Short mmCIF file of N, CA, C and O in Angstrom, two decimals:
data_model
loop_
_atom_site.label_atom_id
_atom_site.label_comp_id
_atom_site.label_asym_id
_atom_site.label_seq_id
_atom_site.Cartn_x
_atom_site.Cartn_y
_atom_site.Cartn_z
N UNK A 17 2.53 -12.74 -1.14
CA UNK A 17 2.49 -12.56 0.30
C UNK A 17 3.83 -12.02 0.80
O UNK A 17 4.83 -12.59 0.35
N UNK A 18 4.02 -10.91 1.75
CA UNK A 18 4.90 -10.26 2.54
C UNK A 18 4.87 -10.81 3.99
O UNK A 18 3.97 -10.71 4.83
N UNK A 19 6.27 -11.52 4.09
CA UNK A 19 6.14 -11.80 5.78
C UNK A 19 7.73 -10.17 6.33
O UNK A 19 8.76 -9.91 5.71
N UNK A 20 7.27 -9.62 7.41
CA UNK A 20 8.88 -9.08 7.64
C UNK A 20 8.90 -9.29 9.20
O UNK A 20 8.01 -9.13 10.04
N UNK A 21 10.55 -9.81 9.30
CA UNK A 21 11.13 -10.13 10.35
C UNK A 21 12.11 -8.88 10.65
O UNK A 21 12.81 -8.34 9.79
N UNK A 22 12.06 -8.54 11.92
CA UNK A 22 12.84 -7.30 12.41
C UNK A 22 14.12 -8.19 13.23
O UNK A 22 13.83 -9.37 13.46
N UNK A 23 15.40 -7.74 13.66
CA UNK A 23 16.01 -8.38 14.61
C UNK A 23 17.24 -7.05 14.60
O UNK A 23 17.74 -6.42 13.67
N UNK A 24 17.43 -7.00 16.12
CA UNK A 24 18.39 -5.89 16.31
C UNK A 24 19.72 -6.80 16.76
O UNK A 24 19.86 -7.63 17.66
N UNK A 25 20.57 -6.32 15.82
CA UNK A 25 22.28 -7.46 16.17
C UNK A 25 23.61 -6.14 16.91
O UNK A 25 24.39 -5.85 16.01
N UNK A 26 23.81 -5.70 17.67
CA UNK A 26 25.15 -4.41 17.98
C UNK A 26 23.96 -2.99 18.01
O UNK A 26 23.28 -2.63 18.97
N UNK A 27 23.98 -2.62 17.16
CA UNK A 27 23.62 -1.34 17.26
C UNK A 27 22.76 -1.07 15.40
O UNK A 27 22.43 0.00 14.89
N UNK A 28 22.64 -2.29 14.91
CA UNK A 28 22.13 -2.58 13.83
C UNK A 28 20.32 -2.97 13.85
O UNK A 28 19.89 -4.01 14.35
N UNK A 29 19.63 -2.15 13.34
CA UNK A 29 18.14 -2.71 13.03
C UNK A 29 18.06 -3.67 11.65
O UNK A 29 18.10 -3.25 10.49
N UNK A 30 17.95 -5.16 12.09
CA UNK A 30 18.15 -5.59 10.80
C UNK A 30 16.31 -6.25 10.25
O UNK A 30 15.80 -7.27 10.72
N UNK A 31 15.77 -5.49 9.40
CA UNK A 31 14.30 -5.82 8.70
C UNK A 31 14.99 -7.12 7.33
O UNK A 31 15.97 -7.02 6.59
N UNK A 32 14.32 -7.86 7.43
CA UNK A 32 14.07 -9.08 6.77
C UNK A 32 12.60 -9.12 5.89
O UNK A 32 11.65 -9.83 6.22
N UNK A 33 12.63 -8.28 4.79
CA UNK A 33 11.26 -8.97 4.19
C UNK A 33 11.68 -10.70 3.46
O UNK A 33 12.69 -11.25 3.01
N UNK A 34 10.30 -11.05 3.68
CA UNK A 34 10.41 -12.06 2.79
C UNK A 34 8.87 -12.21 1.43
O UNK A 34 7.74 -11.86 1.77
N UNK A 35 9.09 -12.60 0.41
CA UNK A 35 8.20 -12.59 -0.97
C UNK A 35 7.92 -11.55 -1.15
O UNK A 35 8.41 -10.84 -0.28
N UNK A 36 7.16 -10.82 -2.09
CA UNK A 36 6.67 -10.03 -3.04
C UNK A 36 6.59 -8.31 -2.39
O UNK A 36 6.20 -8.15 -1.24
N UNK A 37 6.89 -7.39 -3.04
CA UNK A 37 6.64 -6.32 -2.12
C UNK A 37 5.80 -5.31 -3.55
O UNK A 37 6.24 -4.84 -4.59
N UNK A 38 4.40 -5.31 -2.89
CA UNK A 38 3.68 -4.77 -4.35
C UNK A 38 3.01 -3.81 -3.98
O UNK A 38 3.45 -3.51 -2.87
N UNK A 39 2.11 -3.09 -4.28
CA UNK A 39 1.05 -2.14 -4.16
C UNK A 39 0.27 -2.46 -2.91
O UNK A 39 0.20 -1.67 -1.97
N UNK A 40 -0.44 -3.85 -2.92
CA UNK A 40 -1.25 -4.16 -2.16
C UNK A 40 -0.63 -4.93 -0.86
O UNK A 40 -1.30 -5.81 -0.33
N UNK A 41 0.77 -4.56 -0.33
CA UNK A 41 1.62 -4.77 1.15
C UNK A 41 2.79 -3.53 1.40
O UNK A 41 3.26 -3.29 2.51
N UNK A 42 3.12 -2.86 0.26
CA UNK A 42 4.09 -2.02 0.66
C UNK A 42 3.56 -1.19 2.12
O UNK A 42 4.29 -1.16 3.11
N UNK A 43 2.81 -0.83 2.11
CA UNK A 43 2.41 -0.32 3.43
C UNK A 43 2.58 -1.27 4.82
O UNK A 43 2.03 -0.96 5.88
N UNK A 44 3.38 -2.41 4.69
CA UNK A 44 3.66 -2.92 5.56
C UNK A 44 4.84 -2.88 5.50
O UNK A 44 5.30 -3.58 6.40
N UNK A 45 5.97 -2.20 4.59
CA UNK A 45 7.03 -2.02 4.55
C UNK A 45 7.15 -0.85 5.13
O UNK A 45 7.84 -0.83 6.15
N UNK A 46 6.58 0.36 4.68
CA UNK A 46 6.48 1.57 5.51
C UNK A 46 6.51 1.69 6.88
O UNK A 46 7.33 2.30 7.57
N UNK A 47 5.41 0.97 7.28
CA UNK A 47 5.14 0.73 8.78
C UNK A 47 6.28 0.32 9.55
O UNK A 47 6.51 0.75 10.68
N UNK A 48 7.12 -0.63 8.86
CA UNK A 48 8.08 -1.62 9.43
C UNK A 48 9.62 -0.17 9.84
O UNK A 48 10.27 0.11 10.85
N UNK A 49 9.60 0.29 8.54
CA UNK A 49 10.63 1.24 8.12
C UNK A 49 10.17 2.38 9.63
O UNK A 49 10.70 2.36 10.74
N UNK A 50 9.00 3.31 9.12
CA UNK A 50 8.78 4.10 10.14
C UNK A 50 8.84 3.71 11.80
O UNK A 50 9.07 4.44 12.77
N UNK A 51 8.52 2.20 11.73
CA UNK A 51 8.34 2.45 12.97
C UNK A 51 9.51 1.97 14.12
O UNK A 51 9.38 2.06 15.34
N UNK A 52 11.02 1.29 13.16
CA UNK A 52 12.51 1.21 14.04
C UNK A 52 12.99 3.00 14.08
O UNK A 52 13.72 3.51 14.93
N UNK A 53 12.31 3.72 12.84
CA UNK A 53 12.62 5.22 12.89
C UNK A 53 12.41 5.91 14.13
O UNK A 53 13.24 6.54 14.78
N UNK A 54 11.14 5.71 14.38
CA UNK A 54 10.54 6.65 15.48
C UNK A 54 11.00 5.93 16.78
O UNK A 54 11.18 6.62 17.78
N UNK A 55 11.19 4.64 16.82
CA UNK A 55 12.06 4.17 18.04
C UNK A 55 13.52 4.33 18.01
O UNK A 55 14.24 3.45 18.47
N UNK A 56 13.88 5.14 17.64
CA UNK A 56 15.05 5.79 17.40
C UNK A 56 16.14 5.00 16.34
O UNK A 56 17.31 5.39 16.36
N UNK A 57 15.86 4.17 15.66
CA UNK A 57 17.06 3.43 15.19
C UNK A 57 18.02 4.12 14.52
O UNK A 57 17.68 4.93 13.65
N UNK A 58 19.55 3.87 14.87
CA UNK A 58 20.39 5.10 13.73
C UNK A 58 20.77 4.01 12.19
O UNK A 58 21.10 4.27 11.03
N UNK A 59 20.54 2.89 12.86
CA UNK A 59 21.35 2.31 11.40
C UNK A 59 19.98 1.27 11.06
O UNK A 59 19.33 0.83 12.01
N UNK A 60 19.61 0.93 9.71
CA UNK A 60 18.64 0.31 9.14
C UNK A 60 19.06 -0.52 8.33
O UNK A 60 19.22 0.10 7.29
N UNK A 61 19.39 -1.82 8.15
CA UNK A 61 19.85 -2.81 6.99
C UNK A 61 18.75 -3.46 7.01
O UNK A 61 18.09 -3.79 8.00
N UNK A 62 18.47 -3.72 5.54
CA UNK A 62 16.84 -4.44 4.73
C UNK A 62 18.49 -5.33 4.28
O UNK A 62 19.60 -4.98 3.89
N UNK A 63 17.56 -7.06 4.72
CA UNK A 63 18.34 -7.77 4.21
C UNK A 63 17.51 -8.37 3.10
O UNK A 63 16.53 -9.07 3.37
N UNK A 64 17.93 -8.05 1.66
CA UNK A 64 16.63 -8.49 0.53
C UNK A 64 17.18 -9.86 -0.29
O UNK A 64 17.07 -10.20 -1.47
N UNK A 65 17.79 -10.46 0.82
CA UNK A 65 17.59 -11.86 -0.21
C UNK A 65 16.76 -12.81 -0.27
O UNK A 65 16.78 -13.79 -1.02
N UNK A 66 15.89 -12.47 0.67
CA UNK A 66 14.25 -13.24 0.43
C UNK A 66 13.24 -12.50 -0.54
O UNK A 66 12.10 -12.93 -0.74
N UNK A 67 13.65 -11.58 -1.00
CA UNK A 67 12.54 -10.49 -1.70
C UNK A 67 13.00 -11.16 -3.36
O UNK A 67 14.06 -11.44 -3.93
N UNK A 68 11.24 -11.22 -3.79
CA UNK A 68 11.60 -11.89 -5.29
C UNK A 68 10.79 -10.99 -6.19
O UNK A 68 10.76 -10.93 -7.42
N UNK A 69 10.03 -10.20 -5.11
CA UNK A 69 9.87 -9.22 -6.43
C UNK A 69 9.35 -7.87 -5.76
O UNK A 69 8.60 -7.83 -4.78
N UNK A 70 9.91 -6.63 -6.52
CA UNK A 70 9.56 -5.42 -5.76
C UNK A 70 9.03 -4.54 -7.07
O UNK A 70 9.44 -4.45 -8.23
N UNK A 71 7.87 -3.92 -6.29
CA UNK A 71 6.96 -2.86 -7.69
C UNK A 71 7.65 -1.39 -7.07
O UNK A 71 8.26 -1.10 -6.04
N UNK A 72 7.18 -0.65 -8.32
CA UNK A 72 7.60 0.92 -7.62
C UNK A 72 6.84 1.27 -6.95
O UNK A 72 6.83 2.50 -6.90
N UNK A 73 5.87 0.64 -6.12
CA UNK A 73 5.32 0.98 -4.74
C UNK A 73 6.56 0.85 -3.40
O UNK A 73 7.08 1.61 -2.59
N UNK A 74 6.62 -0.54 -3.77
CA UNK A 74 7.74 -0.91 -2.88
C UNK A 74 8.96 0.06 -3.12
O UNK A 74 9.28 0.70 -2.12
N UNK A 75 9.63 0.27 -4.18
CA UNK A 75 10.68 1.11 -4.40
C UNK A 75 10.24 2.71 -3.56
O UNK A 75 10.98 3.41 -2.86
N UNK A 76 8.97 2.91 -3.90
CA UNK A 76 8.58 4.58 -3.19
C UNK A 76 8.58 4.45 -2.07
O UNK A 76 8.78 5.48 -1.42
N UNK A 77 8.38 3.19 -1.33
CA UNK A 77 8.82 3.22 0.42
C UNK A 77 9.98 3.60 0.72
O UNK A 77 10.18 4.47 1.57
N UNK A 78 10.92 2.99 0.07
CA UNK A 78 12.52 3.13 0.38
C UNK A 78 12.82 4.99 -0.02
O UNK A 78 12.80 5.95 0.75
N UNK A 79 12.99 4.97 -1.05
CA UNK A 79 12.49 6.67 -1.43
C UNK A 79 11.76 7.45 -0.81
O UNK A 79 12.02 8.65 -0.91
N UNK A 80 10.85 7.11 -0.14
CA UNK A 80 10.32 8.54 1.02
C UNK A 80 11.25 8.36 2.09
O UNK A 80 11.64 9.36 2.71
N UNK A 81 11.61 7.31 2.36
CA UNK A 81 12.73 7.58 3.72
C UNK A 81 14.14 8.60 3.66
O UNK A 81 14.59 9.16 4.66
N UNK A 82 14.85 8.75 1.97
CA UNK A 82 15.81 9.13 2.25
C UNK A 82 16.19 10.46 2.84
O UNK A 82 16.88 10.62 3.85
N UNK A 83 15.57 11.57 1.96
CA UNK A 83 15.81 12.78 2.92
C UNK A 83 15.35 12.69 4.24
O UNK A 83 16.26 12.91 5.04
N UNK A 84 14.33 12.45 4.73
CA UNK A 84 14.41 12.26 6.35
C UNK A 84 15.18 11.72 6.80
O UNK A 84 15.47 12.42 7.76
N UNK A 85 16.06 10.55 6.83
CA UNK A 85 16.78 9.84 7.16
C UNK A 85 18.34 10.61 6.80
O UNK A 85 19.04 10.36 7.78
N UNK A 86 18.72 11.01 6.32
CA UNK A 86 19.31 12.11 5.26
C UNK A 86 19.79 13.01 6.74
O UNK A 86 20.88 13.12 7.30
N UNK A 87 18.36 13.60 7.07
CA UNK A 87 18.67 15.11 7.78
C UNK A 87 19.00 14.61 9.00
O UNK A 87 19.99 15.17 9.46
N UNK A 88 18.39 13.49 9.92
CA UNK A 88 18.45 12.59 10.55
C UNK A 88 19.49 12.29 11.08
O UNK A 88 19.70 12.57 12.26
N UNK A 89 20.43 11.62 10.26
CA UNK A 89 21.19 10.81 9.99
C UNK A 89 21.45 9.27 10.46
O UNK A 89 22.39 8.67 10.97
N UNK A 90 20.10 8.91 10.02
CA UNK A 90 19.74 7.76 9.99
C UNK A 90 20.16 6.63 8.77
O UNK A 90 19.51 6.68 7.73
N UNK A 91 20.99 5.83 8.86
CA UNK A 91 22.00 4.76 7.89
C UNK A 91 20.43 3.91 7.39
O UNK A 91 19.55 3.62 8.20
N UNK A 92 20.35 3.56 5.64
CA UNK A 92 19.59 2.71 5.51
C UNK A 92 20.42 1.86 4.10
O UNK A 92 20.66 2.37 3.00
N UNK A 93 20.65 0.85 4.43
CA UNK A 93 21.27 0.12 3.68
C UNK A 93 20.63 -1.21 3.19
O UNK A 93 20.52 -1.96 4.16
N UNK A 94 20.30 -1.62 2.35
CA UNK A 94 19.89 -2.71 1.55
C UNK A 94 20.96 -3.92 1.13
O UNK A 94 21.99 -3.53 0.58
N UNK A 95 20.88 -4.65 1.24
CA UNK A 95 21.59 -5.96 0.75
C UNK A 95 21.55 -7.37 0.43
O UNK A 95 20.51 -7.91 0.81
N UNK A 96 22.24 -8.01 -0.08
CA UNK A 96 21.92 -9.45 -0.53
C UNK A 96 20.48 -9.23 -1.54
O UNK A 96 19.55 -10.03 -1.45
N UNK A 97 20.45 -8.22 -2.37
CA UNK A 97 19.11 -8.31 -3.39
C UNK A 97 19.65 -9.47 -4.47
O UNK A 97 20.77 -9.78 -4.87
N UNK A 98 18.36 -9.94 -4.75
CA UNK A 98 18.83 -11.03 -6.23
C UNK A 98 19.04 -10.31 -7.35
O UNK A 98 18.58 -9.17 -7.36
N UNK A 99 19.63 -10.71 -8.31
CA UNK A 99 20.20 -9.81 -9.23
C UNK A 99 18.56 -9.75 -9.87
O UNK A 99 18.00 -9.01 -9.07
N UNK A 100 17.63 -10.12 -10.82
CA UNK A 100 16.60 -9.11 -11.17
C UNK A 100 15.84 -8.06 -10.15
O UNK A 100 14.98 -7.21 -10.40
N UNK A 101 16.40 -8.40 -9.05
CA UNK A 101 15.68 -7.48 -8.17
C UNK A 101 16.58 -6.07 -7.98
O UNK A 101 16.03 -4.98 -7.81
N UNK A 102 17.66 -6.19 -8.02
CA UNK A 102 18.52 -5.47 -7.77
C UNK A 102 18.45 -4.63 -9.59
O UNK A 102 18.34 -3.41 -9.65
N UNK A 103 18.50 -5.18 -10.44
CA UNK A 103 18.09 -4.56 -11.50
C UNK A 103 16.97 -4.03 -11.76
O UNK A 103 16.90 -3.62 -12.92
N UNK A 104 15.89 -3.85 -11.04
CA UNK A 104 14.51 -3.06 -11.07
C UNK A 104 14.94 -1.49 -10.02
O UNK A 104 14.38 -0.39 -10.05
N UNK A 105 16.29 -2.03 -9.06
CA UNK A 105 16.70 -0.74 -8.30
C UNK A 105 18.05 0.45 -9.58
O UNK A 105 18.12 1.68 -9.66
N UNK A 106 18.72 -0.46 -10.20
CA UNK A 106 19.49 -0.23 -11.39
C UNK A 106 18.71 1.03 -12.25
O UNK A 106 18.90 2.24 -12.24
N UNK A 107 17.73 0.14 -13.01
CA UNK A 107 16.79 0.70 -13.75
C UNK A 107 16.64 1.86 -14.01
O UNK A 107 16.93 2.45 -15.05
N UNK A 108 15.99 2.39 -12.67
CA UNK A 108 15.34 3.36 -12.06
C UNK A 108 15.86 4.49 -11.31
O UNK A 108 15.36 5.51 -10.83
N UNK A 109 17.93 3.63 -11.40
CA UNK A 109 19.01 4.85 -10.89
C UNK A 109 18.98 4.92 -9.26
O UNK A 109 19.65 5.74 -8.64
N UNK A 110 18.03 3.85 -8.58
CA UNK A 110 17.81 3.81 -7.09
C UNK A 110 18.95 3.49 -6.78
O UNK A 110 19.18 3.63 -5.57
N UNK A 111 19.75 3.11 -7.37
CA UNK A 111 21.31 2.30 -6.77
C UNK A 111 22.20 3.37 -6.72
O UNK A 111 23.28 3.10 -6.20
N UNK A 112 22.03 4.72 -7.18
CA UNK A 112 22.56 5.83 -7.10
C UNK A 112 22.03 6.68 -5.77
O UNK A 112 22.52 7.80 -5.58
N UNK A 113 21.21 6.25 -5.00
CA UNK A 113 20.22 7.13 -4.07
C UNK A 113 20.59 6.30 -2.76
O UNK A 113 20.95 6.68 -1.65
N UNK A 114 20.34 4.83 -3.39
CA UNK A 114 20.28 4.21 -1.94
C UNK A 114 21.58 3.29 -1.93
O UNK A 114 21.92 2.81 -3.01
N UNK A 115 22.27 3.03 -0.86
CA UNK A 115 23.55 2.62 -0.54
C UNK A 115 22.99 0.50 -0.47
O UNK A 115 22.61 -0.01 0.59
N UNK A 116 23.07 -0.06 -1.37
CA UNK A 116 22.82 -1.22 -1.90
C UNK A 116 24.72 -1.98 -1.83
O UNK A 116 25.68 -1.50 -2.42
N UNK A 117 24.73 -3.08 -1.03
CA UNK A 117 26.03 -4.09 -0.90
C UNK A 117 25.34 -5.70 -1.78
O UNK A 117 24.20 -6.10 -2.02
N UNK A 118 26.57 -6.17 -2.03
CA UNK A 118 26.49 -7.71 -2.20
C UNK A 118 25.79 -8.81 -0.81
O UNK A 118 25.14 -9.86 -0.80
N UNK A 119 26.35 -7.88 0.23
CA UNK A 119 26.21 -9.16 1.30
C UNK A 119 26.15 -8.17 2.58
O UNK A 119 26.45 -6.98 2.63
N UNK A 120 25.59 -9.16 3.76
CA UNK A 120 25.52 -8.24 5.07
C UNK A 120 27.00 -7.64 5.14
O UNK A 120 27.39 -6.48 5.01
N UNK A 121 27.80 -9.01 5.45
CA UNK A 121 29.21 -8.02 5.84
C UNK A 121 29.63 -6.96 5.02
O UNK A 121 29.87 -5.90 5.61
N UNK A 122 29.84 -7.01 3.22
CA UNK A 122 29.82 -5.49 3.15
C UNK A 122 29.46 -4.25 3.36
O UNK A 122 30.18 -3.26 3.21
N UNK A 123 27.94 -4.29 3.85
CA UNK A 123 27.31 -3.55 4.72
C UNK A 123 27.71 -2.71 5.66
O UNK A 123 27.91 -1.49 5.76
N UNK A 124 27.82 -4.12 6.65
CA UNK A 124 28.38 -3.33 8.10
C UNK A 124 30.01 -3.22 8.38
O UNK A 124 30.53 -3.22 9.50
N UNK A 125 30.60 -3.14 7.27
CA UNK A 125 31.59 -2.53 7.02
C UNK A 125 32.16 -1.39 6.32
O UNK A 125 33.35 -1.07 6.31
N UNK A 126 30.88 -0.62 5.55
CA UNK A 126 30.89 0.54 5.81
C UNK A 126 30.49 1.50 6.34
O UNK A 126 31.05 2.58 6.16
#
């Protein structure tokens, strides 16, 4: 089960999933993603330390955002992942694509 919590802190959109992000909910990640986009958000932090497990469905959400976000210049930053989770982004070289911190404050300090 996927619960996601949105909360805007300064000028920050901060999305909160919490449990599993698989085939059969990533589209509620999309939705979540697209839709602080189209309400203009410039900065996006996914805080993933409730996330315990992500499929490459879930990973292809984050991945269709970047070039749009890219041309955009729309900030999407990920953080607080658990380390096997953060190693399924490793893996796959996503940690080279997408701007991934230890913790919020490293985050919003760059």
């Amino acid at each position: 089960m996927l619960t996601i919590d949105t909360q805007i802190e300064n000028t920050h959109h901060i999305l909160t999933p919490s449990g599993e992000i698989d085939a059969s909910n990533s589209v509620q990640l999309d939705e979540s993603i697209r839709h602080l986009s189209e309400s203009g958000a410039r900065s996006i932090l996914v805080d993933g330390t409730h996330i315990d497990y992500i499929s490459s469905a879930g990973l292809g959400v984050f991945m269709s955002y970047l070039e749009d976000f890219q041309e955009k210049g729309v900030s999407l930053k990920i953080f607080g992942l658990k380390p096997r989770v953060y190693e399924v982004f490793q893996i796959l070289g996503l940690d080279q694509l997408i701007s991934i911190f230890p913790d919020k404050e490293s985050a919003l300090a760059q």
